[in-house]
Amino acid sequence: MRVERDRAVLAGLLGRDPLLRVYELGDLDDFFWPFTTWFRRGDQVVLLYGATSPPTLLAFGRPERVAELGALLAEVAPVLPERVYAHLSPGLVGALAGRFRVDGAVAHRRLALTDVGRLAGVRAAGAVLTGADLPELAELYAVAYPDNWFDPRMVETGQYVGVRVAGELVAVAGVHVWSPVFRVAAVGNVATRPGFRGRGLASAVVAGLCVRLCEGADHVALNVRADNVSALRLYERLGFTPVAEYGEFSLSAWGSAAAG
């Protein structure tokens, strides 16, 4: 196991499966790179992203390679922080069980925009949001999506769009990662204000954002909870299809205050 800092090497490895590794490819961008630590053994790669609290661990792989990726995770485990939020492909969490207690397992799906033509059949909407809109955006998330993960820096990408009704921000869609260099984007932070739901506003802002993203990205993807049926249907209507399933987990090192 080694810490890898060569972006060209990482881009080559991650680019072999760009839809599965779209978040990691995005994190190679200068905007995210300073917050990343990459672990590699052979062609297996694990990312620790440090701009979140707690840090986020990403380990994605196809079923036929899960044993190799699990072996790398087991080597990485001793050097990880005491608290980590992990995104892991099926079969990998056991590699961390010796060091961490695992809580809060939630099944998710990775979807990718594979039928761009469907966007043409949806009324796209949304004006680009800027830093000046952050107070309104924070207020909207507080009432419409209080448990979301939102990094205010992401608005600087210019890839957040919103819809207003009578001057009030009522619907928004944005990105978790976006890289014009590596030409990938991950949609996130989609929310509609209570009282304005059921009007097609979520579809409109996501469609508007995706049209914008496709101008500079070859791969557009997103993560969604496996039990969020309404969101899955919405994204299917917009041309997204399943790429993989994975789990999100809260990890606390044995013996730490968090683990008890």
Short mmCIF file of C-alpha atoms in Angstrom, two decimals:
data_model
loop_
_atom_site.label_atom_id
_atom_site.label_comp_id
_atom_site.label_asym_id
_atom_site.label_seq_id
_atom_site.Cartn_x
_atom_site.Cartn_y
_atom_site.Cartn_z
CA MET A 1 0.00 0.00 0.00
CA ARG A 2 1.25 3.47 -0.87
CA VAL A 3 -0.04 7.04 -0.77
CA GLU A 4 -0.41 8.07 -4.41
CA ARG A 5 -0.01 11.75 -5.39
CA ASP A 6 0.39 11.42 -9.14
CA ARG A 7 -2.84 12.69 -10.65
CA ALA A 8 -2.03 11.27 -14.07
CA VAL A 9 -1.68 7.79 -12.58
CA LEU A 10 -4.90 8.15 -10.62
CA ALA A 11 -6.80 9.52 -13.62
CA GLY A 12 -5.70 6.55 -15.69
CA LEU A 13 -6.81 4.02 -13.08
CA LEU A 14 -10.11 5.69 -12.24
CA GLY A 15 -10.88 6.38 -15.88
CA ARG A 16 -11.14 2.66 -16.57
CA ASP A 17 -14.60 2.74 -14.97
CA PRO A 18 -15.63 6.41 -15.09
CA LEU A 19 -19.28 6.04 -14.11
CA LEU A 20 -18.47 3.98 -11.03
CA ARG A 21 -15.58 6.32 -10.12
CA VAL A 22 -17.12 9.63 -11.18
CA TYR A 23 -16.88 11.23 -7.72
CA GLU A 24 -13.23 10.29 -7.40
CA LEU A 25 -12.43 11.55 -10.88
CA GLY A 26 -14.06 14.84 -9.94
CA ASP A 27 -11.94 15.03 -6.79
CA LEU A 28 -8.81 15.09 -8.94
CA ASP A 29 -9.77 18.63 -9.92
CA ASP A 30 -7.81 21.51 -8.38
CA PHE A 31 -10.97 22.59 -6.55
CA PHE A 32 -11.01 19.36 -4.48
CA TRP A 33 -7.47 17.99 -4.76
CA PRO A 34 -6.01 19.69 -1.63
CA PHE A 35 -8.52 17.81 0.54
CA THR A 36 -7.74 14.35 -0.85
CA THR A 37 -5.53 11.48 0.28
CA TRP A 38 -5.23 8.57 -2.13
CA PHE A 39 -4.17 5.04 -1.21
CA ARG A 40 -3.15 2.58 -3.91
CA ARG A 41 -1.99 -0.97 -4.25
CA GLY A 42 -1.53 -2.07 -7.84
CA ASP A 43 -4.56 -0.83 -9.75
CA GLN A 44 -6.80 -0.61 -6.67
CA VAL A 45 -7.50 2.89 -5.31
CA VAL A 46 -9.16 4.19 -2.12
CA LEU A 47 -9.87 7.88 -1.43
CA LEU A 48 -10.13 9.73 1.88
CA TYR A 49 -11.76 13.13 1.35
CA GLY A 50 -10.99 15.50 4.20
CA ALA A 51 -13.21 18.53 3.51
CA THR A 52 -16.17 16.91 5.31
CA SER A 53 -16.67 16.30 9.01
CA PRO A 54 -16.06 13.49 9.58
CA PRO A 55 -13.85 12.73 6.56
CA THR A 56 -15.42 10.63 3.80
CA LEU A 57 -13.92 7.34 2.65
CA LEU A 58 -14.70 6.19 -0.90
CA ALA A 59 -13.95 2.63 -2.00
CA PHE A 60 -15.70 1.46 -5.16
CA GLY A 61 -15.03 -1.65 -7.18
CA ARG A 62 -16.71 -4.25 -9.33
CA PRO A 63 -17.75 -7.58 -7.72
CA GLU A 64 -15.01 -9.57 -9.44
CA ARG A 65 -12.33 -7.35 -7.85
CA VAL A 66 -13.84 -6.84 -4.39
CA ALA A 67 -11.35 -9.16 -2.67
CA GLU A 68 -8.38 -7.13 -3.92
CA LEU A 69 -10.00 -3.84 -2.93
CA GLY A 70 -10.89 -5.29 0.47
CA ALA A 71 -7.25 -6.23 1.04
CA LEU A 72 -6.23 -2.62 0.35
CA LEU A 73 -8.93 -1.33 2.71
CA ALA A 74 -7.64 -3.58 5.49
CA GLU A 75 -4.17 -2.05 5.04
CA VAL A 76 -5.59 1.48 5.02
CA ALA A 77 -7.79 1.01 8.12
CA PRO A 78 -5.05 1.56 10.76
CA VAL A 79 -4.15 5.00 9.39
CA LEU A 80 -7.72 6.33 9.07
CA PRO A 81 -9.17 8.87 11.54
CA GLU A 82 -11.22 7.60 14.48
CA ARG A 83 -14.46 8.68 12.82
CA VAL A 84 -15.17 8.22 9.12
CA TYR A 85 -18.22 8.29 6.88
CA ALA A 86 -17.76 5.61 4.24
CA HIS A 87 -19.17 4.94 0.78
CA LEU A 88 -18.39 1.29 0.05
CA SER A 89 -19.20 -1.21 -2.66
CA PRO A 90 -20.95 -4.38 -1.45
CA GLY A 91 -18.70 -6.80 0.39
CA LEU A 92 -16.14 -4.25 1.58
CA VAL A 93 -17.33 -3.19 5.02
CA GLY A 94 -15.97 -6.37 6.60
CA ALA A 95 -12.43 -5.27 5.73
CA LEU A 96 -12.81 -2.41 8.23
CA ALA A 97 -14.58 -4.31 11.02
CA GLY A 98 -11.38 -5.04 12.91
CA ARG A 99 -10.73 -1.33 13.55
CA PHE A 100 -14.21 0.21 13.33
CA ARG A 101 -17.67 -0.23 14.69
CA VAL A 102 -20.11 0.13 11.80
CA ASP A 103 -23.37 2.05 12.28
CA GLY A 104 -26.07 3.60 10.16
CA ALA A 105 -25.84 1.40 7.10
CA VAL A 106 -27.98 2.85 4.29
CA ALA A 107 -28.33 1.27 0.85
CA HIS A 108 -27.75 3.61 -2.10
CA ARG A 109 -27.68 3.44 -5.88
CA ARG A 110 -25.36 5.16 -8.31
CA LEU A 111 -27.20 6.38 -11.40
CA ALA A 112 -25.73 7.84 -14.58
CA LEU A 113 -27.23 10.02 -17.27
CA THR A 114 -27.19 7.66 -20.25
CA ASP A 115 -30.18 8.87 -22.29
CA VAL A 116 -29.66 12.60 -22.73
CA GLY A 117 -32.48 12.69 -25.26
CA ARG A 118 -35.03 12.39 -22.48
CA LEU A 119 -34.11 15.83 -21.21
CA ALA A 120 -35.67 17.33 -24.33
CA GLY A 121 -39.09 16.11 -23.18
CA VAL A 122 -38.89 17.89 -19.82
CA ARG A 123 -39.51 21.57 -19.18
CA ALA A 124 -36.07 22.71 -18.07
CA ALA A 125 -35.78 25.69 -15.74
CA GLY A 126 -33.42 27.38 -13.32
CA ALA A 127 -31.28 30.48 -13.09
CA VAL A 128 -27.63 30.17 -12.06
CA LEU A 129 -27.08 30.86 -8.36
CA THR A 130 -24.06 32.73 -6.97
CA GLY A 131 -22.49 33.44 -3.62
CA ALA A 132 -25.02 36.23 -3.14
CA ASP A 133 -27.74 33.56 -3.01
CA LEU A 134 -26.13 31.54 -0.20
CA PRO A 135 -28.36 32.88 2.62
CA GLU A 136 -31.50 31.95 0.66
CA LEU A 137 -30.01 28.61 -0.30
CA ALA A 138 -29.14 27.76 3.31
CA GLU A 139 -32.66 28.71 4.42
CA LEU A 140 -34.21 26.54 1.71
CA TYR A 141 -32.13 23.52 2.71
CA ALA A 142 -33.01 24.08 6.37
CA VAL A 143 -36.71 23.69 5.65
CA ALA A 144 -36.67 21.35 2.66
CA TYR A 145 -33.60 19.11 3.07
CA PRO A 146 -32.18 19.55 6.59
CA ASP A 147 -30.04 16.40 6.59
CA ASN A 148 -28.29 17.05 3.28
CA TRP A 149 -24.55 17.53 2.88
CA PHE A 150 -23.86 20.92 1.35
CA ASP A 151 -20.48 22.57 0.90
CA PRO A 152 -21.10 26.30 0.24
CA ARG A 153 -17.89 26.40 -1.84
CA MET A 154 -19.68 24.39 -4.51
CA VAL A 155 -21.78 27.39 -5.50
CA GLU A 156 -18.53 28.90 -6.79
CA THR A 157 -18.55 26.29 -9.57
CA GLY A 158 -21.50 28.05 -11.23
CA GLN A 159 -23.31 24.72 -11.33
CA TYR A 160 -26.19 25.47 -8.96
CA VAL A 161 -29.51 26.52 -10.47
CA GLY A 162 -32.72 27.59 -8.77
CA VAL A 163 -36.32 28.49 -9.50
CA ARG A 164 -38.08 31.41 -7.80
CA VAL A 165 -41.80 32.01 -7.42
CA ALA A 166 -42.78 35.58 -6.54
CA GLY A 167 -39.12 36.21 -5.71
CA GLU A 168 -38.82 33.28 -3.28
CA LEU A 169 -36.30 30.50 -3.96
CA VAL A 170 -38.43 27.35 -4.07
CA ALA A 171 -36.41 24.70 -5.91
CA VAL A 172 -32.70 24.06 -6.47
CA ALA A 173 -30.34 21.52 -8.00
CA GLY A 174 -26.55 21.54 -7.76
CA VAL A 175 -23.44 19.40 -7.79
CA HIS A 176 -21.31 17.51 -5.31
CA VAL A 177 -18.41 17.37 -7.76
CA TRP A 178 -17.77 19.06 -11.08
CA SER A 179 -14.58 19.02 -13.08
CA PRO A 180 -14.22 20.70 -16.47
CA VAL A 181 -10.72 19.20 -16.67
CA PHE A 182 -11.75 15.57 -16.15
CA ARG A 183 -15.20 16.23 -17.68
CA VAL A 184 -17.31 14.66 -14.94
CA ALA A 185 -20.11 15.90 -12.72
CA ALA A 186 -22.18 14.51 -9.86
CA VAL A 187 -25.62 16.00 -9.30
CA GLY A 188 -26.64 16.68 -5.70
CA ASN A 189 -28.42 18.94 -3.21
CA VAL A 190 -31.72 18.73 -5.09
CA ALA A 191 -34.55 20.20 -3.00
CA THR A 192 -38.03 21.70 -3.36
CA ARG A 193 -39.65 23.87 -0.71
CA PRO A 194 -42.63 22.24 1.08
CA GLY A 195 -45.80 23.69 -0.36
CA PHE A 196 -44.34 23.76 -3.88
CA ARG A 197 -43.89 20.03 -4.32
CA GLY A 198 -45.85 18.08 -6.90
CA ARG A 199 -45.54 20.82 -9.51
CA GLY A 200 -42.66 19.33 -11.47
CA LEU A 201 -40.13 21.83 -10.15
CA ALA A 202 -37.58 19.19 -9.16
CA SER A 203 -37.66 17.71 -12.66
CA ALA A 204 -37.36 21.18 -14.15
CA VAL A 205 -34.30 22.26 -12.16
CA VAL A 206 -32.51 18.91 -12.52
CA ALA A 207 -33.17 18.96 -16.27
CA GLY A 208 -31.93 22.54 -16.48
CA LEU A 209 -28.80 21.68 -14.56
CA CYS A 210 -28.10 18.53 -16.61
CA VAL A 211 -28.42 20.40 -19.90
CA ARG A 212 -25.86 22.84 -18.53
CA LEU A 213 -23.55 20.09 -17.22
CA CYS A 214 -23.58 18.16 -20.49
CA GLU A 215 -21.94 21.11 -22.22
CA GLY A 216 -18.71 20.35 -20.34
CA ALA A 217 -18.98 16.82 -18.95
CA ASP A 218 -18.82 13.45 -20.64
CA HIS A 219 -20.15 11.66 -17.55
CA VAL A 220 -22.95 12.92 -15.29
CA ALA A 221 -24.00 10.77 -12.33
CA LEU A 222 -25.61 10.96 -8.91
CA ASN A 223 -26.22 8.96 -5.74
CA VAL A 224 -29.68 8.28 -4.34
CA ARG A 225 -31.04 6.23 -1.46
CA ALA A 226 -32.33 2.88 -2.66
CA ASP A 227 -35.61 3.40 -0.79
CA ASN A 228 -36.29 6.86 -2.29
CA VAL A 229 -38.77 5.61 -4.85
CA SER A 230 -40.01 9.04 -5.94
CA ALA A 231 -36.46 10.28 -6.64
CA LEU A 232 -35.58 7.11 -8.53
CA ARG A 233 -38.63 7.56 -10.75
CA LEU A 234 -37.82 11.21 -11.34
CA TYR A 235 -34.25 10.46 -12.40
CA GLU A 236 -35.39 7.58 -14.63
CA ARG A 237 -37.73 9.96 -16.45
CA LEU A 238 -34.78 12.27 -17.04
CA GLY A 239 -32.62 9.56 -18.61
CA PHE A 240 -30.65 8.21 -15.65
CA THR A 241 -30.01 4.46 -15.38
CA PRO A 242 -28.45 2.31 -12.61
CA VAL A 243 -24.67 1.87 -12.52
CA ALA A 244 -24.11 0.11 -9.20
CA GLU A 245 -25.34 -0.35 -5.66
CA TYR A 246 -23.31 0.64 -2.63
CA GLY A 247 -23.71 1.36 1.08
CA GLU A 248 -23.06 4.40 3.22
CA PHE A 249 -21.80 3.75 6.76
CA SER A 250 -20.76 5.64 9.88
CA LEU A 251 -17.51 4.22 11.23
CA SER A 252 -16.14 4.74 14.76
CA ALA A 253 -12.81 3.27 15.83
CA TRP A 254 -13.08 0.69 18.59
CA GLY A 255 -12.07 2.27 21.89
CA SER A 256 -12.87 5.82 20.76
CA ALA A 257 -15.47 7.93 22.57
CA ALA A 258 -17.76 7.63 19.56
CA ALA A 259 -17.61 3.82 19.60
CA GLY A 260 -18.15 3.62 23.37
#
